[in-house]
Amino acid sequence: MVSNINTIAKNEVKTLFKEKTFILILVIFILMTLLSNYIGWSSRTTIENVFQETIKKVVSSGSRQIPVDPFTGISILSIIKNMIVYIFLIGSLLAIIIGYNSFLRERLSGVSKIIFSKPIERKEFILGKIYGILFLLLLITITSFLISLISISLITGKILSLQLVVKLIIFYFLSLIYMFLFSIIGLFFSIFAKSSSLALMIPVIIWIFISFVLPELTSALNPTALLNPANIQSTLPHGKVLIFLQEILKPFSVSDTYKVISGSLLELDSTGSSTSALNILINNSAGFIFMIALLGAAIFGSYYTMLKFDATEEEIYE
Amino acid sequence: MPENVKFYDNLTAFENLKYFALLSGIKNPETKISEVLEYLDFKGFENKKIGEFSKGMKQRIGIAQAIIHDPEILFLDEPSSGLDPFGIKKLREIIINLNRGKHMTIFMNTHLLSEVSKMCTTIGILNHGKLIYKDALKNTMSIFKDDTNLEDIYLSIDKKELSID
C-alpha cells in the first residue's frame, strides 16, 4: 500500500513540475516573497530614517521630549508581514489551482481510466494525491521560508535568535495548513463535480466566502483589521447584535484566524511571555482547532468521494 | 485498454510506462519497459514526450502499458479506431504476435469487420448488450457460404434482431 501511495505522490510531483501552470505558481510565490521582503525592508528603513531625522531636529531645537521609536515592541519579523496578505489572498487561490488540477487533468484527459484499470485501491490513489499535494506545498513553503530567513538576516546584519526562527517556522507551518486546506477543497471538487467549470467555480466561491464574506461579519467590524494583519488598536462602537455575531462567528472565520495568529507571530516583539508562539496559539485555539477540523473534513470528503468515484464515467463536461 | 487511450502528455513514453508499471506491481520496471518496447518495435521513442506522438504511436504505448505485467487475458476496446492504414497494419501484427508469441487470450471489440476477419479466431456479435451469435471464424465462414464477407454474414445472422441505423 505504502509503495503505491509513494508512486502516485512522486508522479504527482513529477507531472506538476513539468506543467507550465505549476512553474508559474512557484515563480509567483517566490516573487511574492521577495516583494514582501523588499516592501517590508523599504518601509521600515523609510520610517527609521524619518524617525532619526525627527530626533535630530528635536535635539537641535533643544527640546527634551524625545519621541518614542516607532518600532518599540515591534518584531523584526514584521518586515515580511505582507506575506500574510499575499498568502491569505493569492497563496490560497494558487493552492486551489494545485488541488483542482491534481485530479481533474486526469479526468479530462482520460488517464484516470488507465490508472483505475491497474491493481490499486482508491484509498491508495487519493492518499497518494494528498501526499503529493502536501509535498508540493511544503516545497513552496520551505522555499519562501528560506528566502525570508536569509533576507531578514541580511537586512538586520545578524543571525535571527532561536525564538524568532521558531516564530517564523510556526508562521510558515500555519501558512502551509491554510494553503493545504484550500488545495484539498480544490481536490474534493475535482473529484465530485460533474463539469470542469463547476470544479473550479465552487472552490473559488468558497474562497470568496472565507476570504471576504465571513470576515465582513467578523474582523470587518473593525475595518482596519480586514486586510491589515496589525493588531486592533481601537474598536468602533457597534450594536449589541453585531458584536454578538462577531463573537459567535470569529472562531469559524479561518481567514481571520490565520491573519490574527500570523499577525501576532510576525508583529509582536518577542519580549514578554504573553507574546510567545505557544501563547499566541493558545489564545486563538478555538479558531485554530476549527481550521484543523475543516481540513480534516475536506480530506475525509475527498477520500470518501474518491471511494465512490465512477471510473467508467463518460468524458467530463467542460 | 480503453478506446482513444490517453497518457500524461507532458511526460515521456518511458516515464508514463514506468508509472503504470509500478502501479501494476512491477518492482524494477526499467528492464521490463525496455523488453516490451523492443517487442513492440518501438525502441528509440522512449524519451520523447507522449504529447508529440501520433495516434498510432499512442496506441502502441497503450498496448505496452497493458502487457507490461504479462497478463494472460487482454481486453482491447476499438484498438484500430482513428488509425491510418499503416497504423492499422502495424497494430494488427502486434495483436497477432501477442496471441501467437506470448499466448495471450485477446478480447477485442470493433466495428471494423475487415479487421476481425484478419485477426480473430472466434467471433461474437453483440446486439444491445446481448450476445446473439458466437462461433469460430472458420465455422462461420463455412456456414454462411453464400456471403462473401463478414459484413454480409453479420447482416444476415438476424436481420430482425439487429437494429441498423
Short mmCIF file of C-alpha atoms in Angstrom, two decimals:
data_model
loop_
_atom_site.label_atom_id
_atom_site.label_comp_id
_atom_site.label_asym_id
_atom_site.label_seq_id
_atom_site.Cartn_x
_atom_site.Cartn_y
_atom_site.Cartn_z
CA MET A 1 0.00 0.00 0.00
CA VAL A 2 2.74 2.47 1.03
CA SER A 3 4.69 1.88 -2.20
CA ASN A 4 1.62 2.66 -4.33
CA ILE A 5 0.96 5.85 -2.35
CA ASN A 6 4.60 6.88 -2.86
CA THR A 7 4.41 6.08 -6.60
CA ILE A 8 1.28 8.23 -7.02
CA ALA A 9 2.75 11.08 -4.95
CA LYS A 10 6.02 11.01 -6.91
CA ASN A 11 4.12 11.06 -10.19
CA GLU A 12 2.06 13.98 -8.92
CA VAL A 13 5.22 15.96 -8.19
CA LYS A 14 6.84 14.95 -11.48
CA THR A 15 3.85 15.84 -13.67
CA LEU A 16 3.24 19.15 -11.92
CA PHE A 17 6.89 20.17 -12.24
CA LYS A 18 6.56 19.67 -15.98
CA GLU A 19 3.43 21.83 -16.17
CA LYS A 20 3.68 25.50 -17.01
CA THR A 21 0.84 26.34 -14.58
CA PHE A 22 2.74 24.97 -11.60
CA ILE A 23 6.03 26.57 -12.59
CA LEU A 24 4.15 29.87 -12.89
CA ILE A 25 2.68 29.35 -9.41
CA LEU A 26 6.13 28.65 -7.98
CA VAL A 27 7.59 31.74 -9.67
CA ILE A 28 4.68 33.90 -8.43
CA PHE A 29 5.23 32.62 -4.90
CA ILE A 30 8.96 33.34 -4.95
CA LEU A 31 8.30 36.82 -6.39
CA MET A 32 5.64 37.41 -3.72
CA THR A 33 8.16 36.53 -1.00
CA LEU A 34 10.86 38.76 -2.49
CA LEU A 35 8.39 41.61 -2.98
CA SER A 36 7.08 41.24 0.56
CA ASN A 37 10.62 41.35 1.96
CA TYR A 38 11.52 44.34 -0.18
CA ILE A 39 8.39 46.32 0.76
CA GLY A 40 8.87 45.46 4.44
CA TRP A 41 12.54 46.48 4.39
CA SER A 42 11.83 49.62 2.35
CA SER A 43 9.02 50.91 4.57
CA ARG A 44 10.92 50.07 7.77
CA THR A 45 14.02 51.88 6.50
CA THR A 46 11.97 54.91 5.45
CA ILE A 47 10.24 55.13 8.83
CA GLU A 48 13.55 54.69 10.66
CA ASN A 49 15.18 57.44 8.56
CA VAL A 50 12.29 59.81 9.19
CA PHE A 51 12.49 58.96 12.91
CA GLN A 52 16.25 59.67 13.02
CA GLU A 53 15.78 62.99 11.20
CA THR A 54 12.98 63.91 13.59
CA ILE A 55 15.18 63.12 16.57
CA LYS A 56 17.95 65.28 15.14
CA LYS A 57 15.51 68.17 14.70
CA VAL A 58 14.07 67.68 18.16
CA VAL A 59 17.55 67.58 19.74
CA SER A 60 18.73 70.64 17.77
CA SER A 61 15.63 72.58 18.83
CA GLY A 62 16.66 72.00 22.42
CA SER A 63 13.56 70.03 23.34
CA ARG A 64 13.88 67.34 25.99
CA GLN A 65 10.90 65.38 24.75
CA ILE A 66 12.41 62.65 22.55
CA PRO A 67 9.74 60.78 20.52
CA VAL A 68 9.34 57.07 21.08
CA ASP A 69 10.92 54.72 18.50
CA PRO A 70 8.02 53.64 16.23
CA PHE A 71 9.36 50.08 16.27
CA THR A 72 9.31 49.71 20.02
CA GLY A 73 7.55 46.41 20.73
CA ILE A 74 7.50 45.51 17.05
CA SER A 75 9.35 42.38 15.98
CA ILE A 76 11.92 42.45 13.19
CA LEU A 77 9.84 39.69 11.59
CA SER A 78 7.27 42.37 10.74
CA ILE A 79 9.42 43.05 7.66
CA ILE A 80 7.69 40.10 6.00
CA LYS A 81 4.19 40.79 7.34
CA ASN A 82 2.93 41.46 3.80
CA MET A 83 3.32 37.71 3.27
CA ILE A 84 0.22 37.24 5.43
CA VAL A 85 -1.91 39.19 2.96
CA TYR A 86 -0.25 37.52 -0.04
CA ILE A 87 -0.83 34.03 1.33
CA PHE A 88 -4.38 34.64 2.51
CA LEU A 89 -5.35 36.24 -0.82
CA ILE A 90 -3.07 34.83 -3.54
CA GLY A 91 -1.49 31.76 -1.93
CA SER A 92 -4.87 30.23 -1.10
CA LEU A 93 -6.11 30.83 -4.65
CA LEU A 94 -2.98 29.24 -6.14
CA ALA A 95 -3.43 26.33 -3.74
CA ILE A 96 -6.96 25.79 -5.11
CA ILE A 97 -5.50 25.58 -8.63
CA ILE A 98 -2.94 22.97 -7.49
CA GLY A 99 -5.66 20.83 -5.87
CA TYR A 100 -8.15 21.31 -8.71
CA ASN A 101 -5.55 20.46 -11.32
CA SER A 102 -4.35 17.40 -9.46
CA PHE A 103 -7.16 15.03 -10.39
CA LEU A 104 -9.16 16.98 -12.95
CA ARG A 105 -6.46 16.84 -15.60
CA GLU A 106 -6.57 13.03 -15.33
CA ARG A 107 -10.37 13.01 -15.58
CA LEU A 108 -10.34 15.41 -18.54
CA SER A 109 -7.61 13.58 -20.43
CA GLY A 110 -8.98 10.10 -19.64
CA VAL A 111 -5.73 8.92 -17.96
CA SER A 112 -7.86 8.04 -14.90
CA LYS A 113 -9.36 5.14 -16.89
CA ILE A 114 -5.92 3.54 -17.30
CA ILE A 115 -4.97 4.27 -13.69
CA PHE A 116 -8.07 2.53 -12.35
CA SER A 117 -7.51 -0.46 -14.63
CA LYS A 118 -4.37 -1.13 -12.55
CA PRO A 119 -4.43 -3.10 -9.30
CA ILE A 120 -4.51 -0.08 -6.98
CA GLU A 121 -7.13 0.75 -4.42
CA ARG A 122 -8.99 4.03 -4.48
CA LYS A 123 -7.80 4.85 -0.98
CA GLU A 124 -4.18 4.40 -2.10
CA PHE A 125 -4.81 6.70 -5.04
CA ILE A 126 -6.39 9.52 -3.03
CA LEU A 127 -3.84 9.25 -0.22
CA GLY A 128 -1.08 9.41 -2.85
CA LYS A 129 -2.67 12.53 -4.35
CA ILE A 130 -2.99 14.22 -0.95
CA TYR A 131 0.58 13.29 -0.05
CA GLY A 132 1.81 14.66 -3.40
CA ILE A 133 -0.07 17.96 -2.96
CA LEU A 134 1.24 18.32 0.60
CA PHE A 135 4.79 17.68 -0.59
CA LEU A 136 4.48 20.34 -3.31
CA LEU A 137 3.06 22.91 -0.90
CA LEU A 138 5.79 22.03 1.59
CA LEU A 139 8.37 22.65 -1.11
CA ILE A 140 6.85 26.06 -1.93
CA THR A 141 6.61 26.97 1.75
CA ILE A 142 10.19 25.91 2.57
CA THR A 143 11.48 27.95 -0.40
CA SER A 144 9.58 31.01 0.82
CA PHE A 145 10.77 30.40 4.43
CA LEU A 146 14.41 30.20 3.38
CA ILE A 147 14.14 33.37 1.26
CA SER A 148 12.57 35.21 4.22
CA LEU A 149 15.12 33.88 6.71
CA ILE A 150 18.05 34.89 4.52
CA SER A 151 16.51 38.29 3.64
CA ILE A 152 15.83 39.22 7.28
CA SER A 153 19.31 38.10 8.32
CA LEU A 154 20.87 40.16 5.51
CA ILE A 155 18.75 43.23 6.32
CA THR A 156 19.49 43.13 10.05
CA GLY A 157 23.08 42.02 9.53
CA LYS A 158 22.83 39.31 12.18
CA ILE A 159 21.54 35.78 12.55
CA LEU A 160 17.99 35.60 13.96
CA SER A 161 17.53 34.38 17.51
CA LEU A 162 16.12 30.89 18.01
CA GLN A 163 12.88 32.35 19.35
CA LEU A 164 12.35 34.38 16.17
CA VAL A 165 13.24 31.42 13.93
CA VAL A 166 10.66 29.32 15.80
CA LYS A 167 8.05 32.05 15.26
CA LEU A 168 8.94 32.19 11.56
CA ILE A 169 8.68 28.39 11.30
CA ILE A 170 5.28 28.42 13.02
CA PHE A 171 4.09 31.21 10.68
CA TYR A 172 5.09 29.18 7.61
CA PHE A 173 3.64 26.00 9.12
CA LEU A 174 0.33 27.83 9.63
CA SER A 175 0.54 29.15 6.06
CA LEU A 176 1.10 25.58 4.86
CA ILE A 177 -2.00 24.37 6.72
CA TYR A 178 -4.02 27.29 5.34
CA MET A 179 -3.00 26.65 1.73
CA PHE A 180 -3.33 22.87 2.17
CA LEU A 181 -6.95 23.41 3.24
CA PHE A 182 -7.72 25.25 0.00
CA SER A 183 -5.85 22.65 -2.07
CA ILE A 184 -7.92 19.85 -0.59
CA ILE A 185 -11.12 21.85 -1.25
CA GLY A 186 -9.93 22.11 -4.89
CA LEU A 187 -9.15 18.39 -4.96
CA PHE A 188 -12.55 17.48 -3.49
CA PHE A 189 -14.45 19.35 -6.17
CA SER A 190 -12.20 17.99 -8.93
CA ILE A 191 -13.48 14.53 -7.93
CA PHE A 192 -17.03 15.50 -7.03
CA ALA A 193 -18.06 17.99 -9.74
CA LYS A 194 -19.64 16.79 -12.97
CA SER A 195 -18.10 19.54 -15.08
CA SER A 196 -14.67 21.12 -15.12
CA SER A 197 -16.02 24.67 -14.87
CA LEU A 198 -18.03 23.79 -11.73
CA ALA A 199 -14.97 22.04 -10.28
CA LEU A 200 -13.16 25.38 -10.32
CA MET A 201 -16.09 27.72 -9.73
CA ILE A 202 -17.31 26.17 -6.45
CA PRO A 203 -13.90 26.28 -4.69
CA VAL A 204 -13.46 29.89 -5.86
CA ILE A 205 -16.88 30.77 -4.39
CA ILE A 206 -15.82 29.09 -1.12
CA TRP A 207 -12.56 31.07 -1.27
CA ILE A 208 -14.53 34.32 -1.72
CA PHE A 209 -16.79 33.37 1.20
CA ILE A 210 -13.88 32.51 3.50
CA SER A 211 -11.66 35.41 2.42
CA PHE A 212 -14.21 38.21 2.11
CA VAL A 213 -17.78 37.41 3.15
CA LEU A 214 -17.13 35.86 6.56
CA PRO A 215 -14.55 38.50 7.56
CA GLU A 216 -17.17 41.15 6.71
CA LEU A 217 -19.14 39.83 9.68
CA THR A 218 -16.17 39.45 11.98
CA SER A 219 -12.99 41.49 11.61
CA ALA A 220 -14.55 43.93 9.11
CA LEU A 221 -16.49 45.37 12.03
CA ASN A 222 -13.07 46.78 12.89
CA PRO A 223 -12.25 47.95 9.35
CA THR A 224 -8.51 48.41 9.86
CA ALA A 225 -8.13 44.70 10.58
CA LEU A 226 -9.83 43.44 7.43
CA LEU A 227 -6.74 43.32 5.25
CA ASN A 228 -4.22 44.66 7.68
CA PRO A 229 -2.91 41.96 9.99
CA ALA A 230 -1.87 44.55 12.58
CA ASN A 231 -3.46 44.26 15.99
CA ILE A 232 -6.62 46.23 16.52
CA GLN A 233 -5.69 49.47 18.25
CA SER A 234 -9.18 50.78 18.78
CA THR A 235 -12.63 49.40 18.26
CA LEU A 236 -15.59 51.19 16.77
CA PRO A 237 -18.91 51.37 18.59
CA HIS A 238 -21.36 48.76 17.29
CA GLY A 239 -24.77 47.47 18.14
CA LYS A 240 -25.01 44.51 20.50
CA VAL A 241 -26.26 42.24 17.71
CA LEU A 242 -23.19 42.85 15.56
CA ILE A 243 -20.83 42.37 18.49
CA PHE A 244 -22.64 39.14 19.39
CA LEU A 245 -22.43 37.98 15.76
CA GLN A 246 -18.74 38.79 15.69
CA GLU A 247 -18.06 36.79 18.85
CA ILE A 248 -20.07 33.80 17.57
CA LEU A 249 -18.59 33.72 14.07
CA LYS A 250 -14.99 34.60 14.80
CA PRO A 251 -13.72 31.05 15.53
CA PHE A 252 -15.33 29.89 12.26
CA SER A 253 -13.64 32.54 10.16
CA VAL A 254 -10.47 30.67 9.16
CA SER A 255 -9.01 33.62 7.28
CA ASP A 256 -9.37 35.74 10.44
CA THR A 257 -7.73 33.02 12.50
CA TYR A 258 -4.87 32.86 10.03
CA LYS A 259 -4.46 36.64 9.95
CA VAL A 260 -4.64 37.11 13.72
CA ILE A 261 -2.21 34.30 14.61
CA SER A 262 0.20 35.21 11.80
CA GLY A 263 -0.05 38.92 12.63
CA SER A 264 0.78 38.22 16.27
CA LEU A 265 3.67 35.91 15.34
CA LEU A 266 5.29 38.41 12.98
CA GLU A 267 4.29 41.72 14.52
CA LEU A 268 4.67 41.38 18.26
CA ASP A 269 8.06 41.73 19.84
CA SER A 270 9.43 38.56 21.38
CA THR A 271 9.89 40.10 24.79
CA GLY A 272 7.30 39.07 27.36
CA SER A 273 5.76 35.65 27.80
CA SER A 274 2.30 36.65 26.51
CA THR A 275 3.72 37.05 23.01
CA SER A 276 5.45 33.66 22.87
CA ALA A 277 4.46 31.46 19.90
CA LEU A 278 2.76 28.94 22.19
CA ASN A 279 0.69 31.60 23.94
CA ILE A 280 -0.38 33.11 20.61
CA LEU A 281 -1.66 29.70 19.51
CA ILE A 282 -3.37 29.09 22.88
CA ASN A 283 -5.09 32.49 22.72
CA ASN A 284 -6.53 31.60 19.30
CA SER A 285 -7.02 27.89 19.96
CA ALA A 286 -10.75 27.82 19.06
CA GLY A 287 -10.13 29.22 15.58
CA PHE A 288 -7.04 27.06 15.10
CA ILE A 289 -8.92 23.89 16.10
CA PHE A 290 -11.72 24.80 13.69
CA MET A 291 -9.19 25.30 10.87
CA ILE A 292 -7.71 21.83 11.55
CA ALA A 293 -11.22 20.32 11.78
CA LEU A 294 -12.18 21.90 8.44
CA LEU A 295 -9.02 20.49 6.87
CA GLY A 296 -9.84 17.06 8.32
CA ALA A 297 -13.39 17.28 6.93
CA ALA A 298 -12.07 18.25 3.47
CA ILE A 299 -9.61 15.33 3.50
CA PHE A 300 -12.33 12.91 4.60
CA GLY A 301 -14.71 14.31 1.95
CA SER A 302 -12.12 13.82 -0.80
CA TYR A 303 -11.32 10.31 0.47
CA TYR A 304 -14.98 9.27 0.61
CA THR A 305 -15.84 10.83 -2.78
CA MET A 306 -12.90 9.03 -4.39
CA LEU A 307 -14.10 5.69 -2.97
CA LYS A 308 -17.44 6.32 -4.73
CA PHE A 309 -15.93 7.73 -7.93
CA ASP A 310 -17.18 6.08 -11.12
CA ALA A 311 -14.05 5.38 -13.16
CA THR A 312 -16.13 4.35 -16.17
CA GLU A 313 -17.74 7.79 -16.48
CA GLU A 314 -18.03 9.28 -19.91
CA GLU A 315 -15.93 12.32 -20.71
CA ILE A 316 -16.39 15.12 -18.19
CA TYR A 317 -18.15 18.29 -19.41
CA GLU A 318 -16.11 21.42 -19.96
CA MET B 1 -7.03 -0.90 -23.00
CA PRO B 2 -9.71 1.78 -23.49
CA GLU B 3 -10.62 3.32 -26.83
CA ASN B 4 -8.60 6.51 -27.51
CA VAL B 5 -6.07 5.67 -24.84
CA LYS B 6 -4.68 8.76 -23.08
CA PHE B 7 -1.48 9.46 -21.14
CA TYR B 8 0.32 12.29 -19.40
CA ASP B 9 1.27 14.30 -22.49
CA ASN B 10 4.00 16.27 -20.70
CA LEU B 11 5.83 13.10 -19.60
CA THR B 12 7.96 10.91 -21.85
CA ALA B 13 6.86 7.45 -23.01
CA PHE B 14 9.34 5.92 -20.55
CA GLU B 15 8.05 8.00 -17.61
CA ASN B 16 4.45 7.09 -18.43
CA LEU B 17 5.26 3.39 -18.75
CA LYS B 18 7.30 3.43 -15.55
CA TYR B 19 4.36 4.91 -13.64
CA PHE B 20 1.86 2.37 -14.97
CA ALA B 21 4.34 -0.49 -14.48
CA LEU B 22 4.84 0.47 -10.84
CA LEU B 23 1.06 0.66 -10.38
CA SER B 24 0.86 -2.81 -11.95
CA GLY B 25 3.13 -4.07 -9.17
CA ILE B 26 6.39 -4.41 -11.14
CA LYS B 27 9.24 -3.66 -8.76
CA ASN B 28 12.09 -2.71 -11.14
CA PRO B 29 10.29 -1.71 -14.32
CA GLU B 30 13.25 -0.37 -16.35
CA THR B 31 14.25 -3.76 -17.83
CA LYS B 32 10.65 -4.73 -18.44
CA ILE B 33 9.89 -1.44 -20.26
CA SER B 34 12.91 -1.95 -22.49
CA GLU B 35 11.80 -5.53 -23.21
CA VAL B 36 8.23 -4.52 -24.09
CA LEU B 37 9.29 -1.61 -26.28
CA GLU B 38 11.69 -3.91 -28.11
CA TYR B 39 8.89 -6.42 -28.59
CA LEU B 40 6.60 -3.73 -29.99
CA ASP B 41 9.37 -2.42 -32.25
CA PHE B 42 9.21 0.94 -30.50
CA LYS B 43 12.78 1.46 -29.32
CA GLY B 44 14.20 4.95 -29.75
CA PHE B 45 11.00 6.80 -28.86
CA GLU B 46 11.01 6.19 -25.10
CA ASN B 47 12.48 9.59 -24.24
CA LYS B 48 10.06 11.58 -26.39
CA LYS B 49 7.08 13.29 -24.78
CA ILE B 50 3.81 11.50 -25.46
CA GLY B 51 2.22 14.80 -26.46
CA GLU B 52 4.40 14.69 -29.59
CA PHE B 53 3.20 11.19 -30.59
CA SER B 54 0.78 10.31 -33.40
CA LYS B 55 -2.42 8.39 -32.65
CA GLY B 56 -0.81 5.13 -33.82
CA MET B 57 2.23 5.64 -31.58
CA LYS B 58 -0.06 6.32 -28.60
CA GLN B 59 -1.95 3.10 -29.32
CA ARG B 60 1.33 1.17 -29.20
CA ILE B 61 2.23 2.75 -25.88
CA GLY B 62 -1.31 1.81 -24.80
CA ILE B 63 -0.60 -1.82 -25.71
CA ALA B 64 2.79 -1.56 -23.95
CA GLN B 65 1.22 -0.45 -20.65
CA ALA B 66 -1.43 -3.14 -20.97
CA ILE B 67 1.04 -6.02 -21.49
CA ILE B 68 3.86 -4.84 -19.25
CA HIS B 69 2.80 -7.17 -16.43
CA ASP B 70 2.38 -10.16 -18.82
CA PRO B 71 -1.37 -10.63 -18.44
CA GLU B 72 -2.98 -13.87 -19.63
CA ILE B 73 -6.02 -12.00 -20.97
CA LEU B 74 -6.06 -8.66 -22.75
CA PHE B 75 -9.18 -6.57 -23.43
CA LEU B 76 -8.93 -4.09 -26.29
CA ASP B 77 -11.68 -1.57 -26.93
CA GLU B 78 -11.72 -0.44 -30.58
CA PRO B 79 -7.91 -0.64 -30.91
CA SER B 80 -7.90 0.41 -34.60
CA SER B 81 -10.15 3.41 -34.07
CA GLY B 82 -8.79 6.55 -35.74
CA LEU B 83 -5.64 4.92 -37.11
CA ASP B 84 -4.28 5.33 -40.63
CA PRO B 85 -3.83 2.19 -42.83
CA PHE B 86 -0.17 1.83 -41.80
CA GLY B 87 -1.10 2.15 -38.12
CA ILE B 88 -3.87 -0.43 -38.51
CA LYS B 89 -1.49 -2.89 -40.21
CA LYS B 90 1.18 -2.42 -37.53
CA LEU B 91 -1.33 -2.85 -34.71
CA ARG B 92 -2.74 -5.98 -36.37
CA GLU B 93 0.73 -7.51 -36.48
CA ILE B 94 1.28 -6.68 -32.81
CA ILE B 95 -2.04 -8.20 -31.72
CA ILE B 96 -1.44 -11.39 -33.73
CA ASN B 97 2.10 -11.66 -32.29
CA LEU B 98 0.83 -11.23 -28.75
CA ASN B 99 -1.57 -14.13 -29.29
CA ARG B 100 0.82 -16.43 -31.12
CA GLY B 101 4.10 -15.41 -29.48
CA LYS B 102 3.05 -14.66 -25.90
CA HIS B 103 -0.05 -16.89 -25.93
CA MET B 104 -2.33 -14.15 -24.65
CA THR B 105 -6.07 -14.52 -24.97
CA ILE B 106 -7.28 -11.30 -26.54
CA PHE B 107 -10.82 -9.97 -26.40
CA MET B 108 -11.27 -7.21 -28.90
CA ASN B 109 -14.37 -5.27 -29.75
CA THR B 110 -14.51 -3.38 -33.02
CA HIS B 111 -16.79 -2.07 -35.72
CA LEU B 112 -14.13 -2.75 -38.36
CA LEU B 113 -15.27 -6.20 -39.52
CA SER B 114 -12.46 -6.47 -42.04
CA GLU B 115 -10.02 -6.42 -39.10
CA VAL B 116 -11.98 -9.16 -37.34
CA SER B 117 -11.67 -11.47 -40.34
CA LYS B 118 -7.91 -10.83 -40.46
CA MET B 119 -7.18 -11.33 -36.78
CA CYS B 120 -9.78 -13.26 -34.82
CA THR B 121 -10.21 -16.96 -34.29
CA THR B 122 -13.61 -16.72 -32.59
CA ILE B 123 -16.25 -14.08 -33.18
CA GLY B 124 -19.22 -12.96 -31.16
CA ILE B 125 -21.93 -10.50 -32.14
CA LEU B 126 -23.41 -8.22 -29.51
CA ASN B 127 -26.74 -6.55 -30.12
CA HIS B 128 -27.79 -4.05 -27.47
CA GLY B 129 -25.53 -5.75 -24.93
CA LYS B 130 -26.85 -9.25 -25.73
CA LEU B 131 -24.65 -11.95 -27.29
CA ILE B 132 -26.69 -13.10 -30.29
CA TYR B 133 -24.02 -15.14 -32.07
CA LYS B 134 -20.74 -16.85 -31.14
CA ASP B 135 -18.63 -19.31 -33.15
CA ALA B 136 -15.18 -19.89 -34.59
CA LEU B 137 -14.42 -17.66 -37.56
CA LYS B 138 -13.71 -20.68 -39.78
CA ASN B 139 -17.07 -22.30 -38.91
CA THR B 140 -18.89 -19.03 -39.51
CA MET B 141 -17.33 -18.61 -42.94
CA SER B 142 -18.19 -22.20 -43.89
CA ILE B 143 -21.79 -21.95 -42.63
CA PHE B 144 -22.53 -18.73 -44.49
CA LYS B 145 -21.05 -19.85 -47.80
CA ASP B 146 -23.16 -17.54 -49.90
CA ASP B 147 -21.98 -14.46 -48.09
CA THR B 148 -18.70 -13.16 -49.38
CA ASN B 149 -17.51 -11.27 -46.32
CA LEU B 150 -18.08 -10.84 -42.60
CA GLU B 151 -20.25 -7.80 -43.13
CA ASP B 152 -22.74 -9.77 -45.20
CA ILE B 153 -22.68 -12.54 -42.58
CA TYR B 154 -23.26 -10.03 -39.83
CA LEU B 155 -26.29 -8.61 -41.62
CA SER B 156 -27.76 -11.99 -42.45
CA ILE B 157 -27.39 -13.52 -38.93
CA ASP B 158 -30.50 -11.86 -37.64
CA LYS B 159 -31.86 -9.03 -39.70
CA LYS B 160 -34.85 -8.68 -37.46
CA GLU B 161 -32.91 -8.55 -34.23
CA LEU B 162 -30.20 -6.20 -35.38
CA SER B 163 -31.10 -2.56 -35.46
CA ILE B 164 -29.42 -0.89 -38.40
CA ASP B 165 -29.01 2.83 -38.20
#
